[in-house]
Coordinates of C-alpha atoms and ligand atoms in Angstrom, one line a residue:
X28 CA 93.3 84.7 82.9
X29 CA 90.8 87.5 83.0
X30 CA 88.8 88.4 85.8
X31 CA 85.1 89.1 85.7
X32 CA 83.5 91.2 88.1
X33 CA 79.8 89.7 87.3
X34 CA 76.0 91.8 88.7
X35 CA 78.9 92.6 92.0
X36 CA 77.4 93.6 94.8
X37 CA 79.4 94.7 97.9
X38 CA 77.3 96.1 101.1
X39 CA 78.0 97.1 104.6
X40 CA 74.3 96.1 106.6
X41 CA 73.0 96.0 103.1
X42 CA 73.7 99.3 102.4
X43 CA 75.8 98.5 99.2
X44 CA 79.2 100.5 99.0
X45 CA 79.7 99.0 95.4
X46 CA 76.4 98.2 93.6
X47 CA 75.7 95.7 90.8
X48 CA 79.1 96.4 89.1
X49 CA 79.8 94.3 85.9
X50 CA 83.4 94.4 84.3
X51 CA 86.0 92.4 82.7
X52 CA 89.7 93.2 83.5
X53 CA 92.1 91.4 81.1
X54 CA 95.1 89.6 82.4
X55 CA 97.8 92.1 81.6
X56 CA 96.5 95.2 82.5
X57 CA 97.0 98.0 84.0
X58 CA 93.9 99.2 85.4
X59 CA 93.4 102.6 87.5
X60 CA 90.4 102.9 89.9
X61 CA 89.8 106.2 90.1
X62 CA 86.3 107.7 91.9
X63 CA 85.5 110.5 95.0
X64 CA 85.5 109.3 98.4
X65 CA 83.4 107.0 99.9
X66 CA 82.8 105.6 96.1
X67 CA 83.5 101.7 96.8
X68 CA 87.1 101.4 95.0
X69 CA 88.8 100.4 98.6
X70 CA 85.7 97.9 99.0
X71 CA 86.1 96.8 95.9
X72 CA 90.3 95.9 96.2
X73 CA 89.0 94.1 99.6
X74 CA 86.7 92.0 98.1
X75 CA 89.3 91.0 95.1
X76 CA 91.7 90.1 98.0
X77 CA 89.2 87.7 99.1
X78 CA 89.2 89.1 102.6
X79 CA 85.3 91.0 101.9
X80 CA 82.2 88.7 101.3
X81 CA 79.9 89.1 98.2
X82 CA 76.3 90.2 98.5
X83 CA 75.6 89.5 95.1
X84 CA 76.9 88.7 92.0
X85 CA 80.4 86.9 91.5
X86 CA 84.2 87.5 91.3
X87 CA 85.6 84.8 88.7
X88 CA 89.4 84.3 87.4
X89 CA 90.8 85.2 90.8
X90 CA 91.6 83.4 94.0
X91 CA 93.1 84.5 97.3
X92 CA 96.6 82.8 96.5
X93 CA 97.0 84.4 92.9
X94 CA 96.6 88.0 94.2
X95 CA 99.3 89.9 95.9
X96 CA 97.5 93.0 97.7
X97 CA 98.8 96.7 99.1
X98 CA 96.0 97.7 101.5
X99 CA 95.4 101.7 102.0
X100 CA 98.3 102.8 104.1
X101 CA 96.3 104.2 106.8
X102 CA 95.3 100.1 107.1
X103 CA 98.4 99.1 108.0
X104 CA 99.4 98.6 111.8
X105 CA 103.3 99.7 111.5
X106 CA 103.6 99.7 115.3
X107 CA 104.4 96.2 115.4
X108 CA 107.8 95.5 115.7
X109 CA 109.3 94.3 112.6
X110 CA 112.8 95.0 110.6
X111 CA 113.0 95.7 106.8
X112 CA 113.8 92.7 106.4
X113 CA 111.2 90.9 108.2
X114 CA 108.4 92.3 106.5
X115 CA 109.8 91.6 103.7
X116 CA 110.1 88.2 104.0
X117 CA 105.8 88.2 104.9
X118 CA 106.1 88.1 100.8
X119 CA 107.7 84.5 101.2
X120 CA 105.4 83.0 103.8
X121 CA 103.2 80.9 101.2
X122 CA 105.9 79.2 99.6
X123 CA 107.9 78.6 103.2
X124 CA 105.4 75.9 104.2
X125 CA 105.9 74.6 107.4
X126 CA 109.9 74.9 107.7
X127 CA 109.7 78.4 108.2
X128 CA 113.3 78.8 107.2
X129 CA 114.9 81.1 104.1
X130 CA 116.8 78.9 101.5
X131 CA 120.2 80.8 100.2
X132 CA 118.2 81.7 97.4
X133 CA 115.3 82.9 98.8
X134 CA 117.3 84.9 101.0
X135 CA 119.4 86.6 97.8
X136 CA 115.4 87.2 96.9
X137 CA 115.0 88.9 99.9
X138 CA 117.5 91.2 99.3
X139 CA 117.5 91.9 95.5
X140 CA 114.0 93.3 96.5
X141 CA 115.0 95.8 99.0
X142 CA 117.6 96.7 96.8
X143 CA 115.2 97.1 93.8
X144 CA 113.2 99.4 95.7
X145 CA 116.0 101.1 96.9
X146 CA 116.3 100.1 101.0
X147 CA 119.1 98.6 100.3
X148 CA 121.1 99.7 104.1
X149 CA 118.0 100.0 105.6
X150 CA 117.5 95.8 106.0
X151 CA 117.8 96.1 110.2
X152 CA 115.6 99.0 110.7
X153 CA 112.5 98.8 112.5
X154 CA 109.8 99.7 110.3
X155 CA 108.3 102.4 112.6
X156 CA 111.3 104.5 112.3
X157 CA 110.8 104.5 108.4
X158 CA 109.7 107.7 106.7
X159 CA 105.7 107.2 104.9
X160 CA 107.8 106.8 101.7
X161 CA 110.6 104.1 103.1
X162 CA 107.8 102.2 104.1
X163 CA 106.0 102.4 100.9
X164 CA 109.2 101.0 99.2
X165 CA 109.2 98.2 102.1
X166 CA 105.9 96.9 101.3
X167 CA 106.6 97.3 97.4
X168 CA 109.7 95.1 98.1
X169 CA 107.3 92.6 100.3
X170 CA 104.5 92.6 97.0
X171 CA 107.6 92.0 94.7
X172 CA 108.5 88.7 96.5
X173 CA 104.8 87.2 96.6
X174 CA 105.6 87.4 93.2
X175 CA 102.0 87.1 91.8
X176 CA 99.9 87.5 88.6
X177 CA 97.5 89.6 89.9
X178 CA 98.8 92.8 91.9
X179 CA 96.2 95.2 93.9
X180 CA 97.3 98.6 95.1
X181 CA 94.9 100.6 97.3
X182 CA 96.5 104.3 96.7
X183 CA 99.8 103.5 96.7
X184 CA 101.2 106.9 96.2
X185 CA 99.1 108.7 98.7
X186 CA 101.1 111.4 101.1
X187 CA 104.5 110.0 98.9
X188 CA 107.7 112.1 98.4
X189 CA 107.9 112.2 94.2
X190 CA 111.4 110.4 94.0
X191 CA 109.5 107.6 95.9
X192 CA 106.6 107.8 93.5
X193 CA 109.4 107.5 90.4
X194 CA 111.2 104.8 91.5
X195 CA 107.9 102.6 92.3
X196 CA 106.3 102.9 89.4
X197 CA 109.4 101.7 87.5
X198 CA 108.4 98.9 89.3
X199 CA 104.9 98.8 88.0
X200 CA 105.8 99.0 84.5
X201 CA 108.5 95.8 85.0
X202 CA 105.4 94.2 86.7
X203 CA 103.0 95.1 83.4
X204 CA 105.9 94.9 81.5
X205 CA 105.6 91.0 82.4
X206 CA 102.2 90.9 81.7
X207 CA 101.1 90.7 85.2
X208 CA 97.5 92.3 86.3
X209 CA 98.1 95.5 88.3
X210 CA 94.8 96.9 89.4
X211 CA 95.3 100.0 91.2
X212 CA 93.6 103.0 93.6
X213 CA 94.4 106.4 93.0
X214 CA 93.5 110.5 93.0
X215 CA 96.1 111.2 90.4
X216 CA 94.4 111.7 87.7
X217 CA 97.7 113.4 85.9
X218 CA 99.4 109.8 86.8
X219 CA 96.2 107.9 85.1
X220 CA 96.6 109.6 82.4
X221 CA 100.3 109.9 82.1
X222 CA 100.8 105.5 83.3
X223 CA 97.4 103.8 83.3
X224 CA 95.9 102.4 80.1
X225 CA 92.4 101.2 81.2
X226 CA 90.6 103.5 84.1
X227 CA 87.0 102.2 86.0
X228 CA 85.9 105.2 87.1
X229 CA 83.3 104.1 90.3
X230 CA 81.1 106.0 92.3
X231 CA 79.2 102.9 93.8
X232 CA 78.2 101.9 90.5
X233 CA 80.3 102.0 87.2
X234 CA 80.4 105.6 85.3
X235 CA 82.8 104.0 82.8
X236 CA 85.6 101.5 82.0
X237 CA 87.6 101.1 79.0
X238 CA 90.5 102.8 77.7
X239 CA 92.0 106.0 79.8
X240 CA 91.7 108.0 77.4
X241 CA 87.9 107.1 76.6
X242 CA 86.8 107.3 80.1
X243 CA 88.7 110.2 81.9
X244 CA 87.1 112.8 79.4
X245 CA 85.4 116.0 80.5
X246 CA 82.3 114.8 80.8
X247 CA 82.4 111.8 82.8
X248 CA 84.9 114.3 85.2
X249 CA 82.1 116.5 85.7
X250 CA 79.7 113.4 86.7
X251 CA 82.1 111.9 88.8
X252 CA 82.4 115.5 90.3
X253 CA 79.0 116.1 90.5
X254 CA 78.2 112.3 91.8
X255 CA 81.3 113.5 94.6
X256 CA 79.5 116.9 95.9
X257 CA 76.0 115.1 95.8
X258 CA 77.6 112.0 97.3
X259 CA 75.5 110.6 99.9
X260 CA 77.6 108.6 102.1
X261 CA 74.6 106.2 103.2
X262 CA 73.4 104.5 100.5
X263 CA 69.5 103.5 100.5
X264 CA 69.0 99.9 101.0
X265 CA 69.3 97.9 98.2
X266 CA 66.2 95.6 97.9
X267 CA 66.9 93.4 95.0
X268 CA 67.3 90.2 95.8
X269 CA 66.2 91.2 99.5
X270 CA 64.5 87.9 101.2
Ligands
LIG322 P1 86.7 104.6 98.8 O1 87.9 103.7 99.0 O2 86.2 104.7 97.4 O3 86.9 105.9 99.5 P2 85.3 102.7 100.6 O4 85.3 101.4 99.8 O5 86.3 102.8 101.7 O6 85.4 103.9 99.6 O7 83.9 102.9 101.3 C1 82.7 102.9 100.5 C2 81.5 103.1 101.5 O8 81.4 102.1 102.4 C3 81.6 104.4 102.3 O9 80.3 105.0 102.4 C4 82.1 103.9 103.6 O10 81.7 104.8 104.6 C5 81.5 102.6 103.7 N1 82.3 101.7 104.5 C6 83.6 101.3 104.3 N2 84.1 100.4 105.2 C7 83.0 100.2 106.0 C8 82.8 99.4 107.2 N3 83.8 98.6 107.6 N4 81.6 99.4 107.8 C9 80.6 100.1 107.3 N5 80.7 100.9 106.2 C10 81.9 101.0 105.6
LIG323 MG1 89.7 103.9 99.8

């Protein structure tokens, strides 16, 4: 199933952070978001999530329990004390229901995970002692095990040792090899080119989306730039459809 990004509209106090964005993202791809700061593309993951409400304009072909979402690291509370393992199982806690209790399968899933992002040895750890790459691998493992159709990934690769980056987007490609949706944040613009077939390049509104190679050209870089040095981080109101 596709999903359709229709008139969107996303504003903090109604000043809009992504503004009257239209797109349609076909299942299968793999889609990079690429944009300056401050240009909507972590607003944008949130509201795909589910867990960021719409100011105007719809979200169709998606729904909280089909999407499997990695939030900016800098999100993430690893403070709490959690093992490997534990975190991990998070991926499982739709289909546990009430019982709360790993089958023997789900518990080989569990593993086969961790060892597929190679943690494999590092099940009993607590998280917080994990380097910013280990813990990367942990929550791939935990997105591997929700095991869904549509897959979100808010710079996954941010402050990440390359042998990390490697073996995790092996895991990517089995994902779009499987014709699963991964939608993805990044800066990398070598690693859009080099992995990503479709690019939306965002800065509030949509410069361009289609094929990488049709959208990351020189010109729409030097807007994007440009847009990024002029950026200004408030946005004026927007009044359409203002009561
Ligand atoms: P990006 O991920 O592209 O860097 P964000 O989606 O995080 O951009 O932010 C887009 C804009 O919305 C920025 O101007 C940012 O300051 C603003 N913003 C983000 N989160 C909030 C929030 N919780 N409250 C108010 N403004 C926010
Ligand atoms: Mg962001």
């Amino acid at each position: 199933m596709s999903i359709r990004l229709n008139n969107l509209t996303l504003a903090y106090e109604r000043h809009p952070a992504v503004h009257h964005l239209t797109a349609t993202i076909a299942q299968g791809d793999w889609l990079a978001i690429v944009g300056p700061n401050g240009a909507g593309k972590s607003t944008l993951l949130n509201a795909m999530a589910g867990l960021t409400a719409i100011n105007e304009g719809s979200i169709e072909g998606l729904c909280p329990n089909t999407v499997a979402y990695l939030p900016q690291q800098a999100q993430l509370d690893n403070s709490f004390p959690l093992t490997v393992f534990e975190l991990v199982v998070m991926g499982l806690w739709a289909k546990l229901g009430f019982s709360k209790s790993l089958s023997g399968l789900q518990h080989k899933q569990c593993v086969d995970a961790i060892a597929v992002v190679g943690l494999q040895g590092f099940e009993h750890r607590m998280i917080n002692t994990l380097s910013g790459g280990q813990l990367q691998r942990c929550l791939f493992a935990r997105v591997l095990l929700q095991d869904q159709p549509v897959i979100l990934l808010d710079e996954p690769f941010n402050a990440i040792d390359l042998k990390t980056l490697t073996d995790l987007t092996q895991v990517i490609k089995r994902w779009h090899q499987n014709n699963r949706t991964v939608i993805m944040v990044t800066h990398d613009l070598d690693y859009v080119q080099k992995h990503c077939p479709q690019t939306l390049l965002l800065s509030r509104e949509c410069i361009g989306h289609g094929t990488t190679k049709d959208i990351l050209t020189t010109g729409n870089l030097k807007k994007a730039r440009q847009l990024s040095e002029a950026f200004d981080e408030r946005a004026h109101l927007c009044m359409q459809g203002a009561a």
